Amino acid sequence: MRSALSEQYWASITSVYRRFLEFRKHWDVPSTPWAIILFVTKLMTLNDLKVQSALQYCVNIRAAEARYGQGPVQSRALRDFERSLRRQGALRPQKQAIPATPIQLRRAMRKTSSVKVRTVLELAWYGAARCSDVIRLKCKDVTVMPGHIAVNWSNTKSDPFRLGITTGVAVSERARLYIGRTLLEAGPDDLLFEGVKYPHVNRAMGKASKGLTAHSIRRGALHTLMRRGAALEELRAVSRHSSTTALMRYLPQAEVHTVRATAKTSSLLR
């Protein structure tokens, strides 16, 4: 069965499993079914995980424990916990974030007084990044370069294997100067955007347009890039998704299928 599973599947599982191992190490929790329940519940409490994703986290961690850890992990408590998540998921249909437009992003930045939050918005947009990943960046993860900044995503969900993925982000000169000043004043292990929380970004986007959230930035950036002619592999390089399949969840399906269909058809003329 394992040989039949794709490496992309195991890559997505390892991303979740690494977060679980970091949680266990931080809180000194042994590898038991209750550790999985505690980990998933904590993420849900912090609003970092929806019900449907929480159930998938449980499944992924169990699969990873069977492959990389101490063998199959299951218990009545974990089965009951997963069953309750399924029931909750059936009552709460999963909603995708509304993609933001460049105009809405600029409006959010104008209506936000905090320089830190404005810089987070800008870095998340031009880096097509999760706002949660941007908030977690430490000073040592960012280098100011002429005309752009280089961001190492090794401490974020965007780099599940901690390979040290680095991308260039062409932020504005104002943001580049602010980041450069922060790097001079703070230590390498200090957070780049100390004090900024996810709800701050949510509120900023909500001021731009009703229904927008922090995750609207990443979806909106990828939508905008695709509509301006970026190919799927270029989008994947920018967004750092583990697979094209994962990337497709962020894009308008009708437009993606049209692009793929016309490309496939035109290739017949070669």
GROMACS .gro file of C-alpha atoms in nm:
model
  270
    1MET     CA    1   0.000   0.000   0.000
    2ARG     CA    2   0.280   0.241   0.087
    3SER     CA    3   0.446   0.196  -0.250
    4ALA     CA    4   0.118   0.287  -0.419
    5LEU     CA    5   0.103   0.621  -0.240
    6SER     CA    6   0.266   0.914  -0.415
    7GLU     CA    7   0.560   1.105  -0.270
    8GLN     CA    8   0.344   1.419  -0.285
    9TYR     CA    9   0.098   1.248  -0.050
   10TRP     CA   10   0.374   1.170   0.200
   11ALA     CA   11   0.512   1.523   0.161
   12SER     CA   12   0.178   1.670   0.271
   13ILE     CA   13   0.159   1.424   0.563
   14THR     CA   14   0.516   1.503   0.674
   15SER     CA   15   0.432   1.873   0.689
   16VAL     CA   16   0.159   1.802   0.945
   17TYR     CA   17   0.365   1.541   1.127
   18ARG     CA   18   0.658   1.778   1.174
   19ARG     CA   19   0.431   2.032   1.343
   20PHE     CA   20   0.304   1.753   1.569
   21LEU     CA   21   0.659   1.651   1.664
   22GLU     CA   22   0.750   2.014   1.740
   23PHE     CA   23   0.441   2.039   1.961
   24ARG     CA   24   0.538   1.722   2.151
   25LYS     CA   25   0.894   1.841   2.197
   26HIS     CA   26   0.788   2.186   2.319
   27TRP     CA   27   0.539   2.050   2.576
   28ASP     CA   28   0.729   1.728   2.652
   29VAL     CA   29   0.431   1.511   2.557
   30PRO     CA   30   0.482   1.136   2.491
   31SER     CA   31   0.367   0.974   2.169
   32THR     CA   32   0.013   0.861   2.253
   33PRO     CA   33  -0.331   0.901   2.095
   34TRP     CA   34  -0.402   1.168   2.356
   35ALA     CA   35  -0.108   1.371   2.223
   36ILE     CA   36  -0.283   1.386   1.884
   37ILE     CA   37  -0.607   1.500   2.048
   38LEU     CA   38  -0.425   1.768   2.249
   39PHE     CA   39  -0.235   1.892   1.943
   40VAL     CA   40  -0.542   1.919   1.720
   41THR     CA   41  -0.757   2.072   1.995
   42LYS     CA   42  -0.493   2.337   2.066
   43LEU     CA   43  -0.479   2.437   1.698
   44MET     CA   44  -0.859   2.458   1.683
   45THR     CA   45  -0.863   2.669   1.999
   46LEU     CA   46  -0.615   2.912   1.841
   47ASN     CA   47  -0.840   2.932   1.530
   48ASP     CA   48  -0.550   2.793   1.327
   49LEU     CA   49  -0.750   2.489   1.215
   50LYS     CA   50  -1.105   2.430   1.091
   51VAL     CA   51  -1.307   2.118   1.167
   52GLN     CA   52  -1.251   1.950   0.830
   53SER     CA   53  -0.877   2.021   0.845
   54ALA     CA   54  -0.862   1.896   1.205
   55LEU     CA   55  -1.000   1.558   1.099
   56GLN     CA   56  -0.744   1.538   0.817
   57TYR     CA   57  -0.467   1.625   1.063
   58CYS     CA   58  -0.568   1.327   1.280
   59VAL     CA   59  -0.563   1.093   0.982
   60ASN     CA   60  -0.229   1.227   0.856
   61ILE     CA   61  -0.059   1.203   1.196
   62ARG     CA   62  -0.179   0.843   1.242
   63ALA     CA   63  -0.045   0.755   0.895
   64ALA     CA   64   0.289   0.922   0.969
   65GLU     CA   65   0.320   0.751   1.308
   66ALA     CA   66   0.263   0.416   1.138
   67ARG     CA   67   0.534   0.490   0.882
   68TYR     CA   68   0.792   0.697   1.071
   69GLY     CA   69   0.704   0.660   1.438
   70GLN     CA   70   0.627   0.383   1.682
   71GLY     CA   71   0.374   0.193   1.471
   72PRO     CA   72  -0.005   0.222   1.431
   73VAL     CA   73  -0.168   0.462   1.677
   74GLN     CA   74  -0.535   0.422   1.761
   75SER     CA   75  -0.755   0.421   2.068
   76ARG     CA   76  -1.119   0.449   2.156
   77ALA     CA   77  -1.068   0.810   2.267
   78LEU     CA   78  -0.910   0.904   1.933
   79ARG     CA   79  -1.182   0.721   1.736
   80ASP     CA   80  -1.450   0.907   1.933
   81PHE     CA   81  -1.268   1.236   1.879
   82GLU     CA   82  -1.249   1.180   1.502
   83ARG     CA   83  -1.616   1.075   1.496
   84SER     CA   84  -1.715   1.399   1.669
   85LEU     CA   85  -1.512   1.598   1.414
   86ARG     CA   86  -1.695   1.422   1.130
   87ARG     CA   87  -2.029   1.515   1.283
   88GLN     CA   88  -1.923   1.877   1.330
   89GLY     CA   89  -1.790   1.886   0.974
   90ALA     CA   90  -2.120   1.766   0.836
   91LEU     CA   91  -2.293   2.055   1.012
   92ARG     CA   92  -2.032   2.314   0.908
   93PRO     CA   93  -1.963   2.313   0.533
   94GLN     CA   94  -1.607   2.423   0.459
   95LYS     CA   95  -1.580   2.774   0.319
   96GLN     CA   96  -1.295   2.901   0.105
   97ALA     CA   97  -1.157   3.248   0.169
   98ILE     CA   98  -1.276   3.517  -0.071
   99PRO     CA   99  -0.978   3.617  -0.289
  100ALA     CA  100  -0.871   3.978  -0.242
  101THR     CA  101  -0.800   4.210  -0.534
  102PRO     CA  102  -0.507   4.453  -0.561
  103ILE     CA  103  -0.750   4.743  -0.503
  104GLN     CA  104  -0.884   4.584  -0.186
  105LEU     CA  105  -0.533   4.523  -0.058
  106ARG     CA  106  -0.437   4.887  -0.111
  107ARG     CA  107  -0.758   4.993   0.063
  108ALA     CA  108  -0.675   4.771   0.362
  109MET     CA  109  -0.327   4.922   0.385
  110ARG     CA  110  -0.466   5.277   0.371
  111LYS     CA  111  -0.711   5.204   0.653
  112THR     CA  112  -0.450   5.042   0.877
  113SER     CA  113  -0.255   5.272   1.107
  114SER     CA  114   0.001   5.013   1.220
  115VAL     CA  115   0.317   5.010   1.008
  116LYS     CA  116   0.386   4.652   1.115
  117VAL     CA  117   0.046   4.527   1.000
  118ARG     CA  118   0.077   4.716   0.670
  119THR     CA  119   0.414   4.552   0.609
  120VAL     CA  120   0.270   4.208   0.690
  121LEU     CA  121  -0.009   4.268   0.437
  122GLU     CA  122   0.240   4.374   0.172
  123LEU     CA  123   0.484   4.088   0.233
  124ALA     CA  124   0.202   3.831   0.232
  125TRP     CA  125   0.068   3.972  -0.098
  126TYR     CA  126   0.392   4.001  -0.292
  127GLY     CA  127   0.516   3.670  -0.150
  128ALA     CA  128   0.181   3.493  -0.206
  129ALA     CA  129   0.232   3.373   0.151
  130ARG     CA  130   0.011   3.274   0.440
  131CYS     CA  131  -0.019   3.561   0.684
  132SER     CA  132   0.045   3.316   0.967
  133ASP     CA  133   0.379   3.227   0.805
  134VAL     CA  134   0.473   3.593   0.765
  135ILE     CA  135   0.391   3.665   1.130
  136ARG     CA  136   0.613   3.374   1.240
  137LEU     CA  137   0.918   3.502   1.051
  138LYS     CA  138   1.224   3.578   1.260
  139CYS     CA  139   1.481   3.843   1.183
  140LYS     CA  140   1.735   3.579   1.081
  141ASP     CA  141   1.493   3.453   0.814
  142VAL     CA  142   1.499   3.779   0.617
  143THR     CA  143   1.778   3.952   0.425
  144VAL     CA  144   1.742   4.296   0.267
  145MET     CA  145   1.872   4.302  -0.089
  146PRO     CA  146   1.887   4.581  -0.351
  147GLY     CA  147   1.530   4.619  -0.479
  148HIS     CA  148   1.382   4.324  -0.286
  149ILE     CA  149   1.410   4.108   0.023
  150ALA     CA  150   1.511   3.740   0.047
  151VAL     CA  151   1.290   3.532   0.276
  152ASN     CA  152   1.386   3.192   0.415
  153TRP     CA  153   1.065   3.000   0.492
  154SER     CA  154   1.232   2.716   0.687
  155ASN     CA  155   1.038   2.791   1.009
  156THR     CA  156   0.698   2.792   0.841
  157LYS     CA  157   0.440   2.555   0.695
  158SER     CA  158   0.567   2.650   0.350
  159ASP     CA  159   0.882   2.442   0.407
  160PRO     CA  160   0.761   2.116   0.566
  161PHE     CA  161   1.099   1.939   0.539
  162ARG     CA  162   1.295   2.241   0.671
  163LEU     CA  163   1.509   2.245   0.357
  164GLY     CA  164   1.564   2.619   0.380
  165ILE     CA  165   1.347   2.732   0.087
  166THR     CA  166   1.433   3.094   0.008
  167THR     CA  167   1.241   3.323  -0.226
  168GLY     CA  168   1.285   3.683  -0.335
  169VAL     CA  169   0.995   3.918  -0.264
  170ALA     CA  170   0.975   4.252  -0.445
  171VAL     CA  171   0.819   4.464  -0.170
  172SER     CA  172   0.797   4.842  -0.184
  173GLU     CA  173   1.090   5.062  -0.087
  174ARG     CA  174   0.899   5.175   0.223
  175ALA     CA  175   0.854   4.816   0.342
  176ARG     CA  176   1.215   4.730   0.256
  177LEU     CA  177   1.345   5.022   0.463
  178TYR     CA  178   1.119   4.935   0.756
  179ILE     CA  179   1.236   4.572   0.754
  180GLY     CA  180   1.599   4.682   0.727
  181ARG     CA  181   1.559   4.914   1.026
  182THR     CA  182   1.396   4.635   1.229
  183LEU     CA  183   1.681   4.397   1.148
  184LEU     CA  184   1.932   4.649   1.283
  185GLU     CA  185   1.743   4.702   1.609
  186ALA     CA  186   1.635   4.343   1.689
  187GLY     CA  187   1.822   4.020   1.753
  188PRO     CA  188   1.838   3.736   1.498
  189ASP     CA  189   1.594   3.517   1.695
  190ASP     CA  190   1.343   3.796   1.755
  191LEU     CA  191   1.019   3.798   1.558
  192LEU     CA  192   1.032   4.036   1.264
  193PHE     CA  193   0.679   4.157   1.335
  194GLU     CA  194   0.677   4.136   1.714
  195GLY     CA  195   0.329   4.195   1.858
  196VAL     CA  196   0.133   4.134   1.537
  197LYS     CA  197  -0.129   3.862   1.570
  198TYR     CA  198  -0.349   3.689   1.314
  199PRO     CA  199  -0.667   3.872   1.430
  200HIS     CA  200  -0.493   4.206   1.360
  201VAL     CA  201  -0.454   4.107   0.994
  202ASN     CA  202  -0.810   3.975   0.980
  203ARG     CA  203  -0.944   4.307   1.106
  204ALA     CA  204  -0.734   4.501   0.856
  205MET     CA  205  -0.873   4.298   0.564
  206GLY     CA  206  -1.226   4.325   0.701
  207LYS     CA  207  -1.198   4.705   0.684
  208ALA     CA  208  -1.122   4.684   0.312
  209SER     CA  209  -1.430   4.480   0.224
  210LYS     CA  210  -1.684   4.273   0.413
  211GLY     CA  211  -1.603   3.902   0.408
  212LEU     CA  212  -1.229   3.934   0.348
  213THR     CA  213  -0.993   3.759   0.587
  214ALA     CA  214  -0.617   3.724   0.626
  215HIS     CA  215  -0.617   3.418   0.399
  216SER     CA  216  -0.785   3.625   0.125
  217ILE     CA  217  -0.442   3.776   0.058
  218ARG     CA  218  -0.273   3.451  -0.050
  219ARG     CA  219  -0.570   3.338  -0.259
  220GLY     CA  220  -0.605   3.682  -0.414
  221ALA     CA  221  -0.235   3.704  -0.501
  222LEU     CA  222  -0.243   3.367  -0.678
  223HIS     CA  223  -0.566   3.456  -0.863
  224THR     CA  224  -0.411   3.783  -0.978
  225LEU     CA  225  -0.089   3.617  -1.096
  226MET     CA  226  -0.282   3.354  -1.293
  227ARG     CA  227  -0.504   3.612  -1.462
  228ARG     CA  228  -0.196   3.811  -1.558
  229GLY     CA  229  -0.047   3.514  -1.741
  230ALA     CA  230   0.164   3.319  -1.490
  231ALA     CA  231   0.185   2.945  -1.564
  232LEU     CA  232   0.090   2.684  -1.302
  233GLU     CA  233   0.451   2.587  -1.236
  234GLU     CA  234   0.544   2.954  -1.191
  235LEU     CA  235   0.257   2.991  -0.943
  236ARG     CA  236   0.373   2.682  -0.756
  237ALA     CA  237   0.728   2.821  -0.732
  238VAL     CA  238   0.594   3.145  -0.585
  239SER     CA  239   0.344   2.985  -0.346
  240ARG     CA  240   0.575   2.696  -0.244
  241HIS     CA  241   0.296   2.437  -0.259
  242SER     CA  242   0.408   2.076  -0.231
  243SER     CA  243   0.218   1.981  -0.548
  244THR     CA  244   0.017   2.130  -0.834
  245THR     CA  245  -0.289   1.954  -0.692
  246ALA     CA  246  -0.254   2.148  -0.366
  247LEU     CA  247  -0.209   2.471  -0.561
  248MET     CA  248  -0.526   2.408  -0.765
  249ARG     CA  249  -0.740   2.445  -0.452
  250TYR     CA  250  -0.644   2.813  -0.444
  251LEU     CA  251  -0.734   2.890  -0.806
  252PRO     CA  252  -1.066   2.949  -0.987
  253GLN     CA  253  -1.132   2.601  -1.123
  254ALA     CA  254  -1.317   2.707  -1.439
  255GLU     CA  255  -1.028   2.927  -1.552
  256VAL     CA  256  -0.762   2.668  -1.466
  257HIS     CA  257  -0.942   2.395  -1.658
  258THR     CA  258  -0.982   2.627  -1.958
  259VAL     CA  259  -0.610   2.706  -1.959
  260ARG     CA  260  -0.518   2.338  -1.933
  261ALA     CA  261  -0.766   2.233  -2.201
  262THR     CA  262  -0.649   2.492  -2.454
  263ALA     CA  263  -0.283   2.411  -2.385
  264LYS     CA  264  -0.349   2.041  -2.438
  265THR     CA  265  -0.543   2.106  -2.759
  266SER     CA  266  -0.288   2.349  -2.902
  267SER     CA  267  -0.010   2.093  -2.841
  268LEU     CA  268  -0.177   1.870  -3.101
  269LEU     CA  269  -0.072   2.122  -3.369
  270ARG     CA  270   0.298   2.061  -3.310
   0.00000   0.00000   0.00000
